[in-house]
Amino acid sequence: FDRNTIEKFAKKDLHADKGLTFDTSEFRNRGYMRMLKEKIESTWHYPKEAARLGLSGDLYIKFTIKKDGKLGDVELIRTSGYKDLDDAAIKALKDAQPYWPLPADWGKDDLEIKGYFIYIYGSTYIM
């Protein structure tokens, strides 16, 4: 799959009515979400054994960033079908913390985010 195909299906499958997604169109959230995505991607690695076996998959994770930037609840919404892939994505969320505190002008105690994590041909993508 090329990036356009992946993005098309990611947007189609993800119910963005609750919480934010990494590709939010809301201007005031875009900068924070971009930095968050980059920070998670910097700690996220394709499991070596999964890559060696040629495993690919995608999963949805819902997680919360607390006002002080700490990671709150993490919930696997839909599995990739492979425990190693699911565990590596969740580990990346935990390893990337602490995150940045939420901007004061947002007036929120926490931020719920739904992320679409994709493993394909030895590469990883977050949407």
C-alpha positions as MATLAB code, in Angstrom:
seq = 'FDRNTIEKFAKKDLHADKGLTFDTSEFRNRGYMRMLKEKIESTWHYPKEAARLGLSGDLYIKFTIKKDGKLGDVELIRTSGYKDLDDAAIKALKDAQPYWPLPADWGKDDLEIKGYFIYIYGSTYIM';
ca = [
       0.000    0.000    0.000;
       1.156    3.529   -0.720;
       0.762    6.319    1.849;
      -2.398    7.728    0.176;
      -4.163    4.364    0.388;
      -3.177    3.935    4.035;
      -4.413    7.440    4.897;
      -7.711    6.879    3.088;
      -8.473    3.733    5.053;
      -7.183    5.170    8.323;
      -9.574    8.113    8.080;
     -12.451    5.900    7.023;
     -12.061    3.448    9.899;
     -11.304    5.825   12.751;
     -14.281    7.302   14.581;
     -12.990   10.762   15.469;
     -16.193   11.911   17.166;
     -14.633   11.276   20.607;
     -11.173   12.609   21.277;
      -8.575   13.874   18.872;
      -6.634   12.081   16.197;
      -3.080   12.822   15.127;
      -4.299   14.333   11.855;
      -6.690   16.784   13.507;
      -7.794   19.698   11.373;
      -8.375   21.944   14.387;
      -5.745   24.675   14.127;
      -5.229   25.167   17.858;
      -4.442   21.465   18.356;
      -2.266   20.861   15.293;
       1.109   21.906   16.720;
       0.737   19.923   19.931;
      -0.468   16.838   18.051;
       2.399   17.042   15.544;
       4.971   17.204   18.354;
       3.234   14.361   20.172;
       3.247   12.170   17.072;
       6.940   12.843   16.435;
       7.847   12.045   20.039;
       5.992    8.713   19.971;
       7.432    7.783   16.569;
      10.956    8.411   17.898;
      10.515    5.637   20.497;
       8.421    3.223   18.409;
      10.235    0.341   16.747;
       9.100   -2.537   14.591;
       9.711   -5.695   16.657;
      12.701   -7.468   15.094;
      11.122  -10.915   15.148;
       7.873   -9.601   13.634;
       9.810   -7.878   10.845;
      11.858  -11.040   10.228;
       8.635  -13.045    9.899;
       7.136  -10.409    7.579;
       4.253   -9.609    9.932;
       2.239   -6.503    9.102;
      -0.808   -5.106   10.809;
      -2.592   -2.084   12.140;
      -4.215   -1.237   15.427;
      -6.127    1.503   17.177;
      -5.146    2.754   20.612;
      -7.068    5.240   22.731;
      -4.965    7.029   25.326;
      -5.115   10.051   27.585;
      -2.584   12.803   28.225;
      -3.154   14.441   31.603;
      -2.958   18.201   32.112;
       0.578   17.880   33.532;
       1.767   15.860   30.499;
       1.709   12.441   32.134;
       0.265    9.480   30.278;
      -3.113    8.446   31.621;
      -5.235    5.507   30.538;
      -4.143    3.418   27.551;
      -6.667    1.148   25.848;
      -6.209   -1.113   22.856;
      -9.355   -0.464   20.813;
      -8.579   -2.871   17.978;
      -5.728   -5.352   17.859;
      -3.406   -5.910   14.923;
      -3.845   -9.618   15.475;
      -0.255   -9.939   16.682;
       0.604   -9.459   20.345;
       4.179   -8.344   19.561;
       2.949   -5.527   17.309;
       0.300   -4.394   19.813;
       2.761   -4.490   22.714;
       5.406   -2.495   20.814;
       2.954    0.333   20.042;
       1.784    0.516   23.655;
       5.401    0.414   24.856;
       6.202    3.381   22.581;
       3.453    5.428   24.259;
       4.868    4.617   27.687;
       8.518    5.123   26.690;
       7.833    8.519   25.101;
       6.522   10.069   28.319;
       6.587   12.503   29.909;
       4.745   14.560   27.314;
       4.249   18.311   27.297;
       1.671   19.790   29.656;
      -1.579   20.696   27.962;
      -1.754   24.364   26.991;
      -3.528   26.365   29.716;
      -5.844   28.042   27.192;
      -7.302   24.643   26.271;
      -9.016   24.565   29.669;
      -8.868   20.761   29.845;
      -7.802   18.400   32.618;
      -6.918   15.711   30.089;
      -6.852   15.016   26.376;
      -8.207   11.815   24.862;
      -6.473   10.738   21.666;
      -7.197    7.938   19.241;
      -4.179    6.788   17.298;
      -4.003    4.527   14.282;
      -0.705    2.614   14.400;
       0.391    0.858   11.218;
       3.118   -1.718   10.635;
       3.869   -2.455    7.004;
       6.935   -3.863    5.257;
       9.275   -3.144    8.168;
       8.093    0.476    8.584;
       5.800    2.150   11.096;
       3.272    4.947   10.642;
       0.978    6.792   13.023;
      -2.189    8.572   11.947;
];
